Tab-separated table of C-alpha atoms in Angstrom:
chain	number	residue	atom	x	y	z
A	217	MET	CA	20.616	18.173	25.570
A	218	PRO	CA	19.835	17.506	21.873
A	219	LEU	CA	19.928	20.523	19.615
A	220	VAL	CA	16.624	21.288	17.948
A	221	VAL	CA	17.201	21.984	14.266
A	222	MET	CA	14.347	23.056	11.997
A	223	HIS	CA	15.113	24.260	8.486
A	224	SER	CA	12.129	25.554	6.568
A	225	SER	CA	11.729	23.729	3.273
A	226	PRO	CA	8.944	22.477	0.995
A	227	LEU	CA	9.517	18.955	2.339
A	228	LEU	CA	9.057	20.092	5.938
A	229	TRP	CA	5.801	21.886	5.201
A	230	VAL	CA	4.465	18.985	3.149
A	231	ARG	CA	5.128	16.641	6.073
A	232	VAL	CA	3.495	19.022	8.538
A	233	LEU	CA	0.436	19.367	6.318
A	234	ALA	CA	0.204	15.588	5.833
A	235	MET	CA	0.365	15.063	9.593
A	236	VAL	CA	-2.279	17.724	10.249
A	237	PHE	CA	-4.621	16.401	7.553
A	238	ALA	CA	-4.364	12.822	8.859
A	239	CYS	CA	-4.921	14.054	12.428
A	240	VAL	CA	-8.057	15.969	11.441
A	241	ALA	CA	-9.381	12.981	9.475
A	242	PHE	CA	-9.271	10.502	12.361
A	243	SER	CA	-10.178	13.092	15.026
A	244	VAL	CA	-13.370	14.128	13.230
A	245	ALA	CA	-14.306	10.531	12.438
A	246	LEU	CA	-13.863	9.479	16.070
A	247	HIS	CA	-15.623	12.555	17.422
A	248	GLY	CA	-18.844	12.466	15.447
A	249	GLY	CA	-18.582	9.948	12.620
A	250	TYR	CA	-19.590	6.850	14.624
A	251	VAL	CA	-17.519	4.532	12.431
A	252	THR	CA	-15.701	2.321	14.945
A	253	GLY	CA	-16.618	-1.328	15.317
A	254	GLN	CA	-16.873	-1.826	11.553
A	255	SER	CA	-14.005	-3.203	9.485
A	256	ALA	CA	-13.951	-0.318	6.977
A	257	GLY	CA	-14.124	2.267	9.760
A	258	ASP	CA	-11.429	0.573	11.826
A	259	TRP	CA	-9.180	0.309	8.759
A	260	SER	CA	-9.630	3.996	7.950
A	261	ILE	CA	-8.928	5.063	11.527
A	262	PHE	CA	-5.827	2.845	11.595
A	263	SER	CA	-4.597	4.284	8.284
A	264	TRP	CA	-4.915	7.877	9.466
A	265	CYS	CA	-3.467	7.220	12.943
A	266	PHE	CA	-0.545	5.212	11.555
A	267	SER	CA	0.252	7.933	9.028
A	268	PHE	CA	0.025	10.670	11.665
A	269	ALA	CA	2.206	8.816	14.197
A	270	GLY	CA	4.863	7.896	11.625
A	271	THR	CA	5.131	11.421	10.255
A	272	LEU	CA	5.380	12.810	13.764
A	273	LEU	CA	8.233	10.376	14.440
A	274	VAL	CA	10.058	11.450	11.267
A	275	LEU	CA	9.681	15.122	12.162
A	276	LEU	CA	10.925	14.594	15.722
A	277	VAL	CA	13.956	12.601	14.587
A	278	GLU	CA	14.947	15.279	12.096
A	279	MET	CA	14.129	18.090	14.539
A	280	PHE	CA	16.512	16.710	17.164
A	281	GLY	CA	19.116	15.467	14.659
A	282	LEU	CA	18.830	11.837	15.730
A	283	GLN	CA	19.193	10.277	12.290
A	284	ALA	CA	22.588	8.746	13.106
A	285	ARG	CA	21.221	7.133	16.285
A	286	ILE	CA	18.250	5.465	14.619
A	287	PRO	CA	19.020	1.834	13.655
A	288	VAL	CA	17.647	2.265	10.143
A	289	SER	CA	18.815	3.854	6.920
A	290	TRP	CA	17.520	7.417	6.932
A	291	LYS	CA	17.999	7.529	3.156
A	292	ASN	CA	15.386	4.795	2.862
A	293	PHE	CA	13.036	4.960	5.846
A	294	PRO	CA	11.232	8.333	5.380
A	295	ILE	CA	10.318	7.791	1.739
A	296	THR	CA	9.308	4.184	2.405
A	297	PHE	CA	6.987	5.337	5.160
A	298	ALA	CA	5.616	8.195	3.047
A	299	CYS	CA	4.817	5.799	0.218
A	300	TYR	CA	2.986	3.418	2.563
A	301	ALA	CA	1.160	6.353	4.183
A	302	SER	CA	-0.001	7.648	0.805
A	303	LEU	CA	-1.352	4.205	-0.119
A	304	LEU	CA	-3.056	3.806	3.261
A	305	CYS	CA	-4.700	7.220	3.052
A	306	LEU	CA	-5.706	6.548	-0.549
A	307	SER	CA	-7.372	3.277	0.455
A	308	ALA	CA	-9.165	5.046	3.317
A	309	SER	CA	-10.271	7.816	0.956
A	310	ILE	CA	-11.913	5.170	-1.249
A	311	MET	CA	-13.315	2.780	1.337
A	312	PHE	CA	-14.580	5.326	3.866
A	313	PRO	CA	-17.092	7.104	1.602
A	314	LEU	CA	-18.182	3.814	0.006
A	315	TYR	CA	-19.147	2.381	3.385
A	316	PHE	CA	-20.201	5.497	5.307
A	317	LEU	CA	-21.497	8.009	2.758
A	318	LYS	CA	-23.157	5.881	0.088
A	319	GLY	CA	-26.898	5.771	0.647
A	320	GLN	CA	-26.738	7.862	3.813
A	321	GLY	CA	-29.241	10.647	4.446
A	322	GLN	CA	-28.579	14.152	5.685
A	323	GLY	CA	-27.447	14.850	9.234
A	324	GLU	CA	-24.602	15.856	11.500
A	325	ARG	CA	-23.079	12.377	11.381
A	326	ARG	CA	-22.869	12.555	7.577
A	327	ASP	CA	-21.239	15.994	7.776
A	328	PHE	CA	-18.504	14.645	10.054
A	329	ARG	CA	-17.898	11.784	7.635
A	330	ILE	CA	-17.669	14.165	4.682
A	331	VAL	CA	-15.050	16.225	6.525
A	332	SER	CA	-13.024	13.082	7.319
A	333	THR	CA	-13.172	12.008	3.670
A	334	ALA	CA	-12.047	15.432	2.459
A	335	PHE	CA	-9.065	15.575	4.833
A	336	SER	CA	-8.160	11.990	3.969
A	337	CYS	CA	-7.933	13.021	0.315
A	338	LEU	CA	-5.801	16.018	1.289
A	339	ALA	CA	-3.506	13.762	3.333
A	340	THR	CA	-3.139	11.449	0.332
A	341	VAL	CA	-2.098	14.372	-1.881
A	342	ALA	CA	0.355	15.598	0.766
A	343	TYR	CA	2.022	12.191	1.126
A	344	LEU	CA	2.224	11.760	-2.644
A	345	SER	CA	3.869	15.192	-2.779
A	346	GLU	CA	6.407	14.075	-0.173
A	347	VAL	CA	7.225	10.988	-2.231
A	348	SER	CA	7.602	13.142	-5.341
A	349	ILE	CA	9.935	15.553	-3.553
A	350	THR	CA	12.163	12.893	-1.976
A	351	LYS	CA	12.377	10.313	-4.771
A	352	ALA	CA	15.691	9.950	-6.567
A	353	ARG	CA	16.354	12.088	-9.622
A	354	PRO	CA	18.380	10.870	-12.648
A	355	GLY	CA	22.064	10.850	-11.754
A	356	GLU	CA	21.395	11.483	-8.065
A	357	VAL	CA	22.934	9.228	-5.404
A	358	ALA	CA	20.111	8.012	-3.172
A	359	GLY	CA	18.922	5.011	-1.203
A	360	TYR	CA	17.350	2.091	-3.054
A	361	MET	CA	13.891	2.815	-1.657
A	362	ALA	CA	13.998	6.293	-3.198
A	363	THR	CA	14.383	4.791	-6.675
A	364	ALA	CA	11.599	3.541	-8.931
A	365	PRO	CA	12.220	-0.171	-8.118
A	366	GLY	CA	12.141	0.592	-4.388
A	367	LEU	CA	8.851	2.473	-4.620
A	368	LEU	CA	7.433	-0.317	-6.783
A	369	LYS	CA	8.292	-2.797	-4.005
A	370	VAL	CA	6.155	-0.775	-1.602
A	371	CYS	CA	3.238	-0.765	-4.037
A	372	GLU	CA	3.607	-4.503	-4.682
A	373	THR	CA	3.442	-5.404	-0.996
A	374	PHE	CA	0.502	-3.087	-0.389
A	375	VAL	CA	-1.510	-4.515	-3.299
A	376	ALA	CA	-0.743	-8.028	-2.027
A	377	CYS	CA	-2.083	-7.086	1.425
A	378	VAL	CA	-5.344	-5.886	-0.137
A	379	ILE	CA	-5.567	-9.160	-2.075
A	380	PHE	CA	-5.137	-11.103	1.177
A	381	VAL	CA	-8.046	-9.189	2.704
A	382	PHE	CA	-10.352	-9.961	-0.218
A	383	ILE	CA	-9.527	-13.668	-0.566
A	384	SER	CA	-9.797	-14.389	3.162
A	385	ASP	CA	-13.281	-12.953	3.782
A	386	PRO	CA	-14.851	-15.180	2.626
A	387	VAL	CA	-12.138	-17.749	1.887
A	388	SER	CA	-12.096	-18.072	-1.893
A	389	TYR	CA	-9.029	-20.177	-2.726
A	390	GLU	CA	-9.876	-23.645	-1.369
A	391	SER	CA	-12.163	-24.914	-4.130
A	392	HIS	CA	-9.365	-25.913	-6.519
A	393	ALA	CA	-5.636	-26.625	-6.419
A	394	ALA	CA	-5.015	-23.960	-9.078
A	395	LEU	CA	-6.464	-21.310	-6.772
A	396	LYS	CA	-4.153	-22.488	-3.994
A	397	TRP	CA	-1.300	-21.892	-6.423
A	398	CYS	CA	-2.532	-18.305	-6.801
A	399	LEU	CA	-2.449	-17.961	-3.010
A	400	ALA	CA	1.119	-19.318	-3.018
A	401	VAL	CA	2.069	-16.709	-5.641
A	402	TYR	CA	0.660	-13.888	-3.518
A	403	CYS	CA	2.391	-15.145	-0.355
A	404	ILE	CA	5.816	-15.914	-1.839
A	405	CYS	CA	6.099	-12.645	-3.745
A	406	PHE	CA	4.815	-10.621	-0.791
A	407	ILE	CA	7.302	-12.186	1.621
A	408	LEU	CA	10.293	-11.700	-0.690
A	409	SER	CA	9.361	-8.091	-1.496
A	410	ALA	CA	8.882	-7.372	2.214
A	411	VAL	CA	12.277	-8.935	2.989
A	412	ILE	CA	13.923	-6.720	0.357
A	413	ILE	CA	12.324	-3.624	1.891
A	414	VAL	CA	13.476	-4.633	5.388
A	415	LEU	CA	17.015	-5.300	4.143
A	416	CYS	CA	17.178	-1.887	2.487
A	417	VAL	CA	15.681	0.056	5.390
A	418	GLY	CA	17.905	-1.847	7.840
A	419	GLU	CA	21.011	-1.394	5.631
A	420	CYS	CA	21.642	-5.133	5.554
A	421	THR	CA	21.957	-5.692	1.806
A	422	GLY	CA	25.733	-6.034	2.127
A	423	CYS	CA	25.270	-9.125	4.299
A	424	LEU	CA	23.902	-11.168	1.392
A	425	PRO	CA	26.279	-13.830	-0.028
A	426	PHE	CA	25.489	-12.697	-3.592
A	427	PRO	CA	25.234	-9.372	-5.454
A	428	PHE	CA	22.075	-7.572	-4.394
A	429	ALA	CA	21.408	-6.116	-7.858
A	430	ARG	CA	21.471	-9.528	-9.537
A	431	PHE	CA	19.226	-10.947	-6.834
A	432	LEU	CA	16.702	-8.180	-7.521
A	433	SER	CA	16.735	-8.941	-11.239
A	434	ALA	CA	16.344	-12.703	-10.714
A	435	TYR	CA	13.534	-12.207	-8.193
A	436	ALA	CA	11.684	-9.768	-10.446
A	437	THR	CA	11.856	-12.288	-13.309
A	438	MET	CA	10.449	-15.032	-11.096
A	439	ALA	CA	7.701	-12.750	-9.750
A	440	VAL	CA	6.618	-11.710	-13.258
A	441	ILE	CA	6.282	-15.349	-14.337
A	442	MET	CA	4.399	-16.311	-11.178
A	443	TYR	CA	2.019	-13.351	-11.324
A	444	LEU	CA	1.401	-13.931	-15.026
A	445	SER	CA	0.210	-17.447	-14.187
A	446	ALA	CA	-2.029	-16.132	-11.386
A	447	THR	CA	-3.432	-13.411	-13.666
A	448	ILE	CA	-4.558	-16.135	-16.070
A	449	ILE	CA	-5.601	-18.827	-13.574
A	450	TRP	CA	-7.720	-16.753	-11.162
A	451	PRO	CA	-10.296	-15.500	-13.713
A	452	ILE	CA	-10.557	-18.938	-15.347
A	453	PHE	CA	-11.483	-20.742	-12.138
A	454	LYS	CA	-13.642	-17.930	-10.737
A	455	PHE	CA	-15.548	-16.631	-13.768
A	456	ASP	CA	-15.599	-19.511	-16.283
A	457	ARG	CA	-18.677	-21.727	-15.920
A	458	ASN	CA	-16.772	-24.727	-17.310
A	459	HIS	CA	-14.447	-24.556	-14.302
A	460	GLY	CA	-17.088	-23.926	-11.658
A	461	GLY	CA	-17.007	-20.153	-11.823
A	462	THR	CA	-19.736	-17.528	-12.086
A	463	SER	CA	-19.565	-15.226	-15.082
A	464	THR	CA	-22.375	-12.854	-14.095
A	465	ARG	CA	-22.852	-10.766	-10.976
A	466	PRO	CA	-25.409	-12.355	-8.602
A	467	SER	CA	-28.642	-10.406	-8.252
A	468	ASP	CA	-28.367	-10.253	-4.454
A	469	CYS	CA	-25.219	-8.120	-4.806
A	470	SER	CA	-27.384	-5.234	-6.015
A	471	TYR	CA	-29.264	-5.137	-2.721
A	472	SER	CA	-26.206	-5.302	-0.471
A	473	SER	CA	-24.781	-2.133	1.064
A	474	ARG	CA	-21.400	-3.832	1.407
A	475	VAL	CA	-18.981	-5.332	-1.080
A	476	CYS	CA	-20.407	-8.742	-1.993
A	477	PRO	CA	-18.209	-11.876	-2.406
A	478	TRP	CA	-18.430	-11.795	-6.227
A	479	ASP	CA	-17.204	-8.193	-6.282
A	480	LYS	CA	-14.258	-9.239	-4.135
A	481	LEU	CA	-13.370	-11.943	-6.661
A	482	VAL	CA	-13.366	-9.312	-9.413
A	483	ALA	CA	-11.212	-7.049	-7.242
A	484	VAL	CA	-8.700	-9.877	-6.721
A	485	ALA	CA	-8.504	-10.443	-10.491
A	486	VAL	CA	-7.923	-6.734	-11.128
A	487	LEU	CA	-5.363	-6.396	-8.340
A	488	THR	CA	-3.522	-9.513	-9.537
A	489	ALA	CA	-3.221	-7.983	-13.012
A	490	LEU	CA	-2.111	-4.692	-11.422
A	491	ASN	CA	0.635	-6.423	-9.450
A	492	PHE	CA	1.737	-8.237	-12.610
A	493	VAL	CA	2.199	-4.848	-14.300
A	494	LEU	CA	4.076	-3.514	-11.250
A	495	TYR	CA	6.423	-6.515	-11.194
A	496	LEU	CA	6.957	-6.187	-14.954
A	497	ALA	CA	7.981	-2.547	-14.496
A	498	ASP	CA	10.154	-3.657	-11.569
A	499	LEU	CA	11.856	-6.213	-13.807
A	500	ILE	CA	12.609	-3.590	-16.460
A	501	TYR	CA	14.163	-1.227	-13.897
A	502	SER	CA	16.064	-4.045	-12.175
A	503	ALA	CA	17.468	-5.283	-15.489
A	504	ARG	CA	18.717	-1.769	-16.228
A	505	LEU	CA	20.259	-1.681	-12.750
A	506	VAL	CA	22.241	-4.855	-13.508
A	507	PHE	CA	23.217	-4.391	-17.120
A	508	VAL	CA	23.671	-0.621	-17.150
A	509	THR	CA	24.911	0.247	-13.660
A	510	VAL	CA	26.905	-2.881	-12.782
């Protein structure tokens, strides 16, 4: 019978609090928030449930000492999950009140939604605290995902996923070949970053036929160049009148309770620039990894 081992520590209590906060958020929303059946509500419920289930799994594995039997790197998996959970809860903390509290009157349903929003914010803080506690310190030997480049990879893939959501509903990349290039940039960089995360969590980096550190540096350089082009191209073909774009916000957007298509185009432009900055920071860290560590 597995031995149950529980050592009290700040990390343990942060994980327990994060799990409890996420559980309260989705439980209250499902009980009296009436948010299911809508994309923003379903996304928020998924974010909280996914975070709760993953944290519960991490706690159970560590409680029963099963780290060696799990087919993943335990130096990389918990912090990778915590980083994704913090981003998911953060997105839910932003989207949920925008869709379900803005313009709503008083009532019991609104109170439930306020409680869910508050606990979602608390869960976000708890997961960010977990990431802060478990990330690598200078001079400390840790898994790649616990380092700054590893955490940046998580952020890059998450931002790309949000971009995919905005450009697919409605489809906004088919009007010009340059916009299809932007889509290719998002897809290629997302896939390669996701592959790197999987290789690190699965401890498969040693199977590559080339040095992993140099691959990271070369990929980061390519991603910076590609995202720089997308950061320039997307606004030109979406907001410049000479290229068929719309420079001003349509008047009908002011009367919509949801995010209008033009707002989504702006969000894609902002998120593209954000990912460019993330990849640039990734390149700087990866270059240091090659030329300083190797």
